């Protein structure tokens, strides 16, 4: 907050500070801070995590690690977006960016307030009731009443009037009150004449008397100023008069009208300034209309800021129908049928830490904000209001100190005591305020050259492929209407400035990720100006929410990330945020157990004996957990029955789940289980008992079945309670430490039979809230259970689900060629540790393609890692090879689970369009393993060399030991041209097993890579040479070591290194 006492101001002047505590510039009387010139990039770290507000410019600034997000409250009450990008000093007056706003022909101008005559004219109809007149006058009186305290504090006289000249809005409000008061007096005269037996008409003399009363006496206004105003003859105003009465004992107060009533003049600051730390936020609720503060002097350039309409501005939040023709942030229908809802700034609050959800607390997922009091995040709440209806929108921004990120969400509140009056000719039945559309955020971008929009799209078994399209004039929409975030689209997008082949490491990127798992919409529209608006939130096509008086609705949270160095830095930010603040805290930096899932090994043909047989072999190769998949419950022999009957099939498991779990645990293995709680089969006990629990409209004998199943209506409390009770019983009855929550169909015929007809637009969202409720219960009751969610594979891979479980099944397609693209695209927004990935058998069950066990291992390595193999049928040499891979995963997992992921080669670049190269660097420099690298060839181009692989994320001057793991033993016979698989000695990519190189050489010169056939692969582990222990002396190695002998014998296991980092 600004220095608000004379003592504080005196201290500020003594230190060379101006009135607001900023360093004074003699030429501008302390209004501007001129920073000394600095070489290179300016250090903005002291502002990281802070929320600042400048009272003079009315500019808000939210600072991340190296980022700033800024907007201002303009003269019309709009929130004008100014800038989002690399941090700049808070002393730069960013209002100059408003000069980009050039009004085009036929663009609506700024909003004006005019005198509403319609309601006043209604009052003079013959059938008007005195009560209606009083209501009309009272409504107008209340509109002015808010100005009273301000006027009283200013005193009276011409001095106050000169400081704050009358504005149009306040003038119109006073006209309305004055006119209503006059007409009320007219009605009183009519009634008195009728009582006296006279004609009801009012004479000209009486009208003149009324006008004089309105200005001088009974109307409560004293005129000293500029004469008549408008058709009702209001004089100039100076101060509040509490005198005057009409209608017997009813008193009326006409507030003094002055510039303080205008939104543009009523700002107070929330910025502390001191020598050491500059601007500091204070947690305080401020009303911009409560204390008037003057604008800059007339000679300031800010007076020339363009006064343009909403369609010409970049906005933070956009309504519908008031001159902005771009997609709105929200849409509302009021009791009177109106859909116009112009919002203006009302107040703002700065809160220490991340403000948790209030109305959606416990109902929707959200990011945490770090340890309270440590300054990891801070929050700004800006309240906007529809002044006529009182509907309020709280725009909530939370910024993170250590990340270039902020979150946004919105709360809509319908007050109890302020409603739109419904005209008499309209029925009041079934009329209520209704939200038709509510985005979680709107972000406007000024015109940019060659901007690319990046999304994640695909299909079942082919999810989240990275798609890039250049934005042109028009609208691009990606959305889901399937009840979940879907296989087809993902609630993520990024806007980038670099050309497609340079996206990874160069250029600005602005990204949005929605923390929601239901129907969503992202729309990007480029206007004729070249400006772009991006909206993201709940899909309005399946959303209608009723807001009775006193109720509120809170939107899902959206995570906004900026990067100045391409997609890679953006991904690092998302990965760090989601690992640290979204995934349940107890799973942070943990390594998941190596599991074997029974699905592809047995499908529905599971039994106590078969699972134990599989587990015995699995335990010998290093597996740590057995997961019992589909087929264990009810009478489940195939996909046609028993969903919903969550009790053991005693024919298959005679000792029940406790019996099989006990025996699995006795082998030293953990136990997990698969469920599909959202579904029900018609052939089930649950459906026979509760057919009405399905999503389907009663009376319509029409419905779709998907995978032979129906969807339970999770918007019903009794359904939620049923599922909670069944899962509680199951998890409490046995030592189950892993739960796979699946969902294997889309939603259709969505109708909530337990909900009233006018609330059917709420069912989709209430369904998702119901699912979240059950998942939240499981997390609270069974914290030891690791939850992996799935949706027919990767059909609900989103930030919302990560709030309840640390991992999500990435896809039902486990073919390595398909998985490379799926996991590559998924990594744009979601951390490697969250991607469920397994080694499966070949030919692959989804594609029938062949691949080596090594390549399947390396692809699964960059994920949670698990098996979906029938190890009972594997040969002994295959089991030995598999055992070495599992051992290596356990060694490398601590690096992969928490490291920074680099997409070194990507198909978006033409020179490596048929190859992927992934790298994870460990952020902890005290660990021996510095990085893990894998390279995959998807399509061979005979005779063409691969480029050298330039690594990233290393220290130029540090020395690394580069070790190739699991080298190829295949080579091409130059005499015959045949590729001879496994016929020769190790084919070291670097000529030998290990070399030592500086980070500079590895990043700039790169590594030679020689791959031969489709699906070929290689991998390297980088060790910090300074930390590798000398096995003989037990002391760290120093200096450079000679290159290792090329005659080192082939091996799948490392030699000569002590793995003390495990």
JSON list of C-alpha atoms in Angstrom, two decimals, residues 131-304:
[
{"chain": "A", "resi": 131, "resn": "UNK", "atom": "CA", "xyz": [-46.00, 1.14, -4.16]},
{"chain": "A", "resi": 132, "resn": "UNK", "atom": "CA", "xyz": [-44.50, 0.91, -7.65]},
{"chain": "A", "resi": 133, "resn": "UNK", "atom": "CA", "xyz": [-43.62, 4.58, -7.54]},
{"chain": "A", "resi": 134, "resn": "UNK", "atom": "CA", "xyz": [-41.88, 4.10, -4.22]},
{"chain": "A", "resi": 135, "resn": "UNK", "atom": "CA", "xyz": [-39.94, 1.13, -5.59]},
{"chain": "A", "resi": 136, "resn": "UNK", "atom": "CA", "xyz": [-38.83, 3.14, -8.61]},
{"chain": "A", "resi": 137, "resn": "UNK", "atom": "CA", "xyz": [-37.73, 6.05, -6.48]},
{"chain": "A", "resi": 138, "resn": "UNK", "atom": "CA", "xyz": [-36.02, 3.78, -3.95]},
{"chain": "A", "resi": 139, "resn": "UNK", "atom": "CA", "xyz": [-34.09, 2.00, -6.69]},
{"chain": "A", "resi": 140, "resn": "UNK", "atom": "CA", "xyz": [-32.87, 5.31, -8.07]},
{"chain": "A", "resi": 141, "resn": "UNK", "atom": "CA", "xyz": [-32.11, 6.64, -4.58]},
{"chain": "A", "resi": 142, "resn": "UNK", "atom": "CA", "xyz": [-29.97, 3.58, -3.75]},
{"chain": "A", "resi": 143, "resn": "UNK", "atom": "CA", "xyz": [-28.05, 4.02, -6.95]},
{"chain": "A", "resi": 144, "resn": "UNK", "atom": "CA", "xyz": [-26.89, 7.41, -5.65]},
{"chain": "A", "resi": 145, "resn": "UNK", "atom": "CA", "xyz": [-26.67, 6.47, -1.98]},
{"chain": "A", "resi": 146, "resn": "UNK", "atom": "CA", "xyz": [-23.19, 5.01, -2.33]},
{"chain": "A", "resi": 147, "resn": "UNK", "atom": "CA", "xyz": [-21.77, 8.47, -3.04]},
{"chain": "A", "resi": 148, "resn": "UNK", "atom": "CA", "xyz": [-22.84, 9.97, 0.28]},
{"chain": "A", "resi": 149, "resn": "UNK", "atom": "CA", "xyz": [-19.89, 8.99, 2.44]},
{"chain": "A", "resi": 150, "resn": "UNK", "atom": "CA", "xyz": [-17.44, 10.27, -0.14]},
{"chain": "A", "resi": 151, "resn": "UNK", "atom": "CA", "xyz": [-19.15, 13.63, -0.39]},
{"chain": "A", "resi": 152, "resn": "UNK", "atom": "CA", "xyz": [-19.42, 14.05, 3.37]},
{"chain": "A", "resi": 153, "resn": "UNK", "atom": "CA", "xyz": [-15.69, 13.38, 3.73]},
{"chain": "A", "resi": 154, "resn": "UNK", "atom": "CA", "xyz": [-14.86, 16.06, 1.18]},
{"chain": "A", "resi": 155, "resn": "UNK", "atom": "CA", "xyz": [-16.81, 18.86, 2.82]},
{"chain": "A", "resi": 156, "resn": "UNK", "atom": "CA", "xyz": [-18.92, 21.29, 0.87]},
{"chain": "A", "resi": 157, "resn": "UNK", "atom": "CA", "xyz": [-18.49, 24.22, -1.39]},
{"chain": "A", "resi": 158, "resn": "UNK", "atom": "CA", "xyz": [-17.17, 24.90, -4.83]},
{"chain": "A", "resi": 159, "resn": "UNK", "atom": "CA", "xyz": [-13.69, 23.59, -3.93]},
{"chain": "A", "resi": 160, "resn": "UNK", "atom": "CA", "xyz": [-14.91, 19.99, -3.79]},
{"chain": "A", "resi": 161, "resn": "UNK", "atom": "CA", "xyz": [-16.88, 20.49, -6.99]},
{"chain": "A", "resi": 162, "resn": "UNK", "atom": "CA", "xyz": [-13.81, 21.78, -8.79]},
{"chain": "A", "resi": 163, "resn": "UNK", "atom": "CA", "xyz": [-11.71, 18.85, -7.58]},
{"chain": "A", "resi": 164, "resn": "UNK", "atom": "CA", "xyz": [-14.19, 16.30, -8.85]},
{"chain": "A", "resi": 165, "resn": "UNK", "atom": "CA", "xyz": [-16.40, 17.60, -11.65]},
{"chain": "A", "resi": 166, "resn": "UNK", "atom": "CA", "xyz": [-19.71, 15.88, -12.30]},
{"chain": "A", "resi": 167, "resn": "UNK", "atom": "CA", "xyz": [-19.59, 12.80, -14.54]},
{"chain": "A", "resi": 168, "resn": "UNK", "atom": "CA", "xyz": [-22.27, 11.54, -16.87]},
{"chain": "A", "resi": 169, "resn": "UNK", "atom": "CA", "xyz": [-23.04, 8.36, -14.93]},
{"chain": "A", "resi": 170, "resn": "UNK", "atom": "CA", "xyz": [-23.70, 10.17, -11.67]},
{"chain": "A", "resi": 171, "resn": "UNK", "atom": "CA", "xyz": [-25.65, 12.87, -13.49]},
{"chain": "A", "resi": 172, "resn": "UNK", "atom": "CA", "xyz": [-27.95, 10.31, -15.10]},
{"chain": "A", "resi": 173, "resn": "UNK", "atom": "CA", "xyz": [-28.49, 8.54, -11.78]},
{"chain": "A", "resi": 174, "resn": "UNK", "atom": "CA", "xyz": [-29.51, 11.81, -10.15]},
{"chain": "A", "resi": 175, "resn": "UNK", "atom": "CA", "xyz": [-31.83, 12.67, -13.04]},
{"chain": "A", "resi": 176, "resn": "UNK", "atom": "CA", "xyz": [-33.54, 9.35, -12.63]},
{"chain": "A", "resi": 177, "resn": "UNK", "atom": "CA", "xyz": [-34.02, 9.78, -8.90]},
{"chain": "A", "resi": 178, "resn": "UNK", "atom": "CA", "xyz": [-35.20, 13.36, -9.33]},
{"chain": "A", "resi": 179, "resn": "UNK", "atom": "CA", "xyz": [-37.66, 12.42, -12.04]},
{"chain": "A", "resi": 180, "resn": "UNK", "atom": "CA", "xyz": [-39.04, 9.51, -10.05]},
{"chain": "A", "resi": 181, "resn": "UNK", "atom": "CA", "xyz": [-39.44, 11.78, -7.04]},
{"chain": "A", "resi": 182, "resn": "UNK", "atom": "CA", "xyz": [-41.27, 14.40, -9.09]},
{"chain": "A", "resi": 183, "resn": "UNK", "atom": "CA", "xyz": [-43.59, 11.82, -10.62]},
{"chain": "A", "resi": 184, "resn": "UNK", "atom": "CA", "xyz": [-44.32, 10.45, -7.19]},
{"chain": "A", "resi": 185, "resn": "UNK", "atom": "CA", "xyz": [-45.31, 13.92, -6.08]},
{"chain": "A", "resi": 186, "resn": "UNK", "atom": "CA", "xyz": [-47.49, 14.21, -9.18]},
{"chain": "A", "resi": 187, "resn": "UNK", "atom": "CA", "xyz": [-49.25, 11.01, -8.20]},
{"chain": "A", "resi": 188, "resn": "UNK", "atom": "CA", "xyz": [-49.81, 12.37, -4.69]},
{"chain": "A", "resi": 189, "resn": "UNK", "atom": "CA", "xyz": [-51.37, 15.51, -6.19]},
{"chain": "A", "resi": 190, "resn": "UNK", "atom": "CA", "xyz": [-53.64, 13.42, -8.40]},
{"chain": "A", "resi": 191, "resn": "UNK", "atom": "CA", "xyz": [-54.80, 11.36, -5.47]},
{"chain": "A", "resi": 192, "resn": "UNK", "atom": "CA", "xyz": [-55.44, 14.46, -3.37]},
{"chain": "A", "resi": 193, "resn": "UNK", "atom": "CA", "xyz": [-57.46, 16.06, -6.17]},
{"chain": "A", "resi": 194, "resn": "UNK", "atom": "CA", "xyz": [-59.56, 12.93, -6.54]},
{"chain": "A", "resi": 195, "resn": "UNK", "atom": "CA", "xyz": [-60.19, 12.87, -2.79]},
{"chain": "A", "resi": 196, "resn": "UNK", "atom": "CA", "xyz": [-61.28, 16.52, -3.00]},
{"chain": "A", "resi": 197, "resn": "UNK", "atom": "CA", "xyz": [-63.57, 15.80, -5.94]},
{"chain": "A", "resi": 198, "resn": "UNK", "atom": "CA", "xyz": [-61.40, 17.71, -8.40]},
{"chain": "A", "resi": 199, "resn": "UNK", "atom": "CA", "xyz": [-59.97, 16.78, -11.81]},
{"chain": "A", "resi": 200, "resn": "UNK", "atom": "CA", "xyz": [-56.84, 14.62, -11.44]},
{"chain": "A", "resi": 201, "resn": "UNK", "atom": "CA", "xyz": [-54.72, 16.60, -13.89]},
{"chain": "A", "resi": 202, "resn": "UNK", "atom": "CA", "xyz": [-51.73, 18.63, -12.73]},
{"chain": "A", "resi": 203, "resn": "UNK", "atom": "CA", "xyz": [-51.51, 22.24, -13.82]},
{"chain": "A", "resi": 204, "resn": "UNK", "atom": "CA", "xyz": [-48.49, 23.93, -15.37]},
{"chain": "A", "resi": 205, "resn": "UNK", "atom": "CA", "xyz": [-48.07, 25.98, -12.24]},
{"chain": "A", "resi": 206, "resn": "UNK", "atom": "CA", "xyz": [-47.95, 22.85, -10.12]},
{"chain": "A", "resi": 207, "resn": "UNK", "atom": "CA", "xyz": [-45.37, 21.29, -12.44]},
{"chain": "A", "resi": 208, "resn": "UNK", "atom": "CA", "xyz": [-43.20, 24.39, -12.12]},
{"chain": "A", "resi": 209, "resn": "UNK", "atom": "CA", "xyz": [-43.56, 24.20, -8.36]},
{"chain": "A", "resi": 210, "resn": "UNK", "atom": "CA", "xyz": [-42.45, 20.58, -8.43]},
{"chain": "A", "resi": 211, "resn": "UNK", "atom": "CA", "xyz": [-39.38, 21.46, -10.47]},
{"chain": "A", "resi": 212, "resn": "UNK", "atom": "CA", "xyz": [-38.46, 24.18, -8.00]},
{"chain": "A", "resi": 213, "resn": "UNK", "atom": "CA", "xyz": [-38.94, 21.81, -5.07]},
{"chain": "A", "resi": 214, "resn": "UNK", "atom": "CA", "xyz": [-36.81, 19.18, -6.74]},
{"chain": "A", "resi": 215, "resn": "UNK", "atom": "CA", "xyz": [-33.91, 21.58, -7.06]},
{"chain": "A", "resi": 216, "resn": "UNK", "atom": "CA", "xyz": [-34.12, 23.56, -3.86]},
{"chain": "A", "resi": 217, "resn": "UNK", "atom": "CA", "xyz": [-35.97, 21.95, -1.05]},
{"chain": "A", "resi": 218, "resn": "UNK", "atom": "CA", "xyz": [-38.07, 18.87, -0.64]},
{"chain": "A", "resi": 219, "resn": "UNK", "atom": "CA", "xyz": [-36.00, 17.04, -3.23]},
{"chain": "A", "resi": 220, "resn": "UNK", "atom": "CA", "xyz": [-33.05, 17.41, -0.91]},
{"chain": "A", "resi": 221, "resn": "UNK", "atom": "CA", "xyz": [-30.70, 19.21, -3.33]},
{"chain": "A", "resi": 222, "resn": "UNK", "atom": "CA", "xyz": [-29.27, 22.70, -3.11]},
{"chain": "A", "resi": 223, "resn": "UNK", "atom": "CA", "xyz": [-28.12, 24.24, -6.35]},
{"chain": "A", "resi": 224, "resn": "UNK", "atom": "CA", "xyz": [-25.18, 26.61, -6.53]},
{"chain": "A", "resi": 225, "resn": "UNK", "atom": "CA", "xyz": [-23.65, 25.63, -9.81]},
{"chain": "A", "resi": 226, "resn": "UNK", "atom": "CA", "xyz": [-24.15, 25.70, -13.50]},
{"chain": "A", "resi": 227, "resn": "UNK", "atom": "CA", "xyz": [-27.89, 25.72, -13.88]},
{"chain": "A", "resi": 228, "resn": "UNK", "atom": "CA", "xyz": [-30.35, 23.23, -15.29]},
{"chain": "A", "resi": 229, "resn": "UNK", "atom": "CA", "xyz": [-29.33, 19.70, -16.26]},
{"chain": "A", "resi": 230, "resn": "UNK", "atom": "CA", "xyz": [-31.38, 17.86, -18.81]},
{"chain": "A", "resi": 231, "resn": "UNK", "atom": "CA", "xyz": [-35.12, 17.91, -19.17]},
{"chain": "A", "resi": 232, "resn": "UNK", "atom": "CA", "xyz": [-35.84, 17.72, -15.45]},
{"chain": "A", "resi": 233, "resn": "UNK", "atom": "CA", "xyz": [-34.11, 20.95, -14.50]},
{"chain": "A", "resi": 234, "resn": "UNK", "atom": "CA", "xyz": [-31.55, 19.72, -11.93]},
{"chain": "A", "resi": 235, "resn": "UNK", "atom": "CA", "xyz": [-29.14, 22.36, -10.83]},
{"chain": "A", "resi": 236, "resn": "UNK", "atom": "CA", "xyz": [-25.48, 22.04, -9.91]},
{"chain": "A", "resi": 237, "resn": "UNK", "atom": "CA", "xyz": [-24.68, 20.07, -6.75]},
{"chain": "A", "resi": 238, "resn": "UNK", "atom": "CA", "xyz": [-22.37, 20.61, -3.83]},
{"chain": "A", "resi": 239, "resn": "UNK", "atom": "CA", "xyz": [-23.02, 18.43, -0.80]},
{"chain": "A", "resi": 240, "resn": "UNK", "atom": "CA", "xyz": [-25.44, 16.00, 0.76]},
{"chain": "A", "resi": 241, "resn": "UNK", "atom": "CA", "xyz": [-28.58, 17.30, 2.36]},
{"chain": "A", "resi": 242, "resn": "UNK", "atom": "CA", "xyz": [-30.43, 15.02, 4.75]},
{"chain": "A", "resi": 243, "resn": "UNK", "atom": "CA", "xyz": [-33.54, 17.20, 4.76]},
{"chain": "A", "resi": 244, "resn": "UNK", "atom": "CA", "xyz": [-36.61, 16.76, 2.63]},
{"chain": "A", "resi": 245, "resn": "UNK", "atom": "CA", "xyz": [-39.54, 14.40, 2.86]},
{"chain": "A", "resi": 246, "resn": "UNK", "atom": "CA", "xyz": [-42.37, 13.16, 0.78]},
{"chain": "A", "resi": 247, "resn": "UNK", "atom": "CA", "xyz": [-45.23, 10.79, 1.23]},
{"chain": "A", "resi": 248, "resn": "UNK", "atom": "CA", "xyz": [-45.69, 11.55, 4.93]},
{"chain": "A", "resi": 249, "resn": "UNK", "atom": "CA", "xyz": [-42.75, 10.31, 7.03]},
{"chain": "A", "resi": 250, "resn": "UNK", "atom": "CA", "xyz": [-40.67, 8.94, 4.17]},
{"chain": "A", "resi": 251, "resn": "UNK", "atom": "CA", "xyz": [-37.36, 10.79, 3.94]},
{"chain": "A", "resi": 252, "resn": "UNK", "atom": "CA", "xyz": [-35.23, 11.05, 0.85]},
{"chain": "A", "resi": 253, "resn": "UNK", "atom": "CA", "xyz": [-31.54, 11.70, 0.43]},
{"chain": "A", "resi": 254, "resn": "UNK", "atom": "CA", "xyz": [-30.18, 13.10, -2.82]},
{"chain": "A", "resi": 255, "resn": "UNK", "atom": "CA", "xyz": [-26.42, 12.64, -2.86]},
{"chain": "A", "resi": 256, "resn": "UNK", "atom": "CA", "xyz": [-24.12, 15.31, -4.14]},
{"chain": "A", "resi": 257, "resn": "UNK", "atom": "CA", "xyz": [-22.85, 14.44, -7.57]},
{"chain": "A", "resi": 258, "resn": "UNK", "atom": "CA", "xyz": [-19.20, 14.79, -8.36]},
{"chain": "A", "resi": 259, "resn": "UNK", "atom": "CA", "xyz": [-16.32, 13.08, -10.08]},
{"chain": "A", "resi": 260, "resn": "UNK", "atom": "CA", "xyz": [-15.73, 10.84, -7.07]},
{"chain": "A", "resi": 261, "resn": "UNK", "atom": "CA", "xyz": [-18.72, 8.85, -8.26]},
{"chain": "A", "resi": 262, "resn": "UNK", "atom": "CA", "xyz": [-16.98, 8.08, -11.50]},
{"chain": "A", "resi": 263, "resn": "UNK", "atom": "CA", "xyz": [-15.08, 4.81, -11.46]},
{"chain": "A", "resi": 264, "resn": "UNK", "atom": "CA", "xyz": [-12.00, 6.39, -12.99]},
{"chain": "A", "resi": 265, "resn": "UNK", "atom": "CA", "xyz": [-11.33, 8.67, -10.02]},
{"chain": "A", "resi": 266, "resn": "UNK", "atom": "CA", "xyz": [-11.64, 6.38, -7.02]},
{"chain": "A", "resi": 267, "resn": "UNK", "atom": "CA", "xyz": [-8.45, 4.37, -6.60]},
{"chain": "A", "resi": 268, "resn": "UNK", "atom": "CA", "xyz": [-6.32, 3.64, -3.60]},
{"chain": "A", "resi": 269, "resn": "UNK", "atom": "CA", "xyz": [-3.04, 1.79, -3.75]},
{"chain": "A", "resi": 270, "resn": "UNK", "atom": "CA", "xyz": [-1.86, -1.49, -2.35]},
{"chain": "A", "resi": 271, "resn": "UNK", "atom": "CA", "xyz": [1.90, -1.05, -2.76]},
{"chain": "A", "resi": 272, "resn": "UNK", "atom": "CA", "xyz": [4.39, -0.59, 0.01]},
{"chain": "A", "resi": 273, "resn": "UNK", "atom": "CA", "xyz": [7.72, 0.88, -0.95]},
{"chain": "A", "resi": 274, "resn": "UNK", "atom": "CA", "xyz": [10.97, 0.84, 0.94]},
{"chain": "A", "resi": 275, "resn": "UNK", "atom": "CA", "xyz": [14.61, 1.19, 0.06]},
{"chain": "A", "resi": 276, "resn": "UNK", "atom": "CA", "xyz": [15.48, -2.46, 0.19]},
{"chain": "A", "resi": 277, "resn": "UNK", "atom": "CA", "xyz": [12.59, -4.33, -1.33]},
{"chain": "A", "resi": 278, "resn": "UNK", "atom": "CA", "xyz": [10.68, -1.90, -3.50]},
{"chain": "A", "resi": 279, "resn": "UNK", "atom": "CA", "xyz": [7.01, -2.67, -3.98]},
{"chain": "A", "resi": 280, "resn": "UNK", "atom": "CA", "xyz": [5.51, -5.15, -1.52]},
{"chain": "A", "resi": 281, "resn": "UNK", "atom": "CA", "xyz": [1.90, -6.40, -1.52]},
{"chain": "A", "resi": 282, "resn": "UNK", "atom": "CA", "xyz": [-0.39, -6.04, 1.43]},
{"chain": "A", "resi": 283, "resn": "UNK", "atom": "CA", "xyz": [-3.33, -8.28, 2.19]},
{"chain": "A", "resi": 284, "resn": "UNK", "atom": "CA", "xyz": [-6.15, -5.80, 2.24]},
{"chain": "A", "resi": 285, "resn": "UNK", "atom": "CA", "xyz": [-9.57, -5.28, 0.68]},
{"chain": "A", "resi": 286, "resn": "UNK", "atom": "CA", "xyz": [-9.69, -2.03, -1.26]},
{"chain": "A", "resi": 287, "resn": "UNK", "atom": "CA", "xyz": [-12.61, -0.32, -2.92]},
{"chain": "A", "resi": 288, "resn": "UNK", "atom": "CA", "xyz": [-11.64, 1.89, -5.81]},
{"chain": "A", "resi": 289, "resn": "UNK", "atom": "CA", "xyz": [-14.83, 3.81, -5.33]},
{"chain": "A", "resi": 290, "resn": "UNK", "atom": "CA", "xyz": [-14.20, 4.57, -1.68]},
{"chain": "A", "resi": 291, "resn": "UNK", "atom": "CA", "xyz": [-11.34, 7.07, -1.62]},
{"chain": "A", "resi": 292, "resn": "UNK", "atom": "CA", "xyz": [-10.80, 9.47, -4.51]},
{"chain": "A", "resi": 293, "resn": "UNK", "atom": "CA", "xyz": [-7.30, 9.87, -5.84]},
{"chain": "A", "resi": 294, "resn": "UNK", "atom": "CA", "xyz": [-6.48, 12.29, -8.60]},
{"chain": "A", "resi": 295, "resn": "UNK", "atom": "CA", "xyz": [-5.28, 11.29, -12.04]},
{"chain": "A", "resi": 296, "resn": "UNK", "atom": "CA", "xyz": [-1.87, 12.41, -13.29]},
{"chain": "A", "resi": 297, "resn": "UNK", "atom": "CA", "xyz": [-1.47, 16.05, -14.19]},
{"chain": "A", "resi": 298, "resn": "UNK", "atom": "CA", "xyz": [-2.87, 17.43, -17.40]},
{"chain": "A", "resi": 299, "resn": "UNK", "atom": "CA", "xyz": [0.52, 17.60, -19.06]},
{"chain": "A", "resi": 300, "resn": "UNK", "atom": "CA", "xyz": [1.03, 13.86, -18.56]},
{"chain": "A", "resi": 301, "resn": "UNK", "atom": "CA", "xyz": [0.91, 11.81, -21.77]},
{"chain": "A", "resi": 302, "resn": "UNK", "atom": "CA", "xyz": [-1.54, 9.46, -20.04]},
{"chain": "A", "resi": 303, "resn": "UNK", "atom": "CA", "xyz": [-4.29, 12.03, -20.59]},
{"chain": "A", "resi": 304, "resn": "UNK", "atom": "CA", "xyz": [-4.06, 11.21, -24.26]}
]
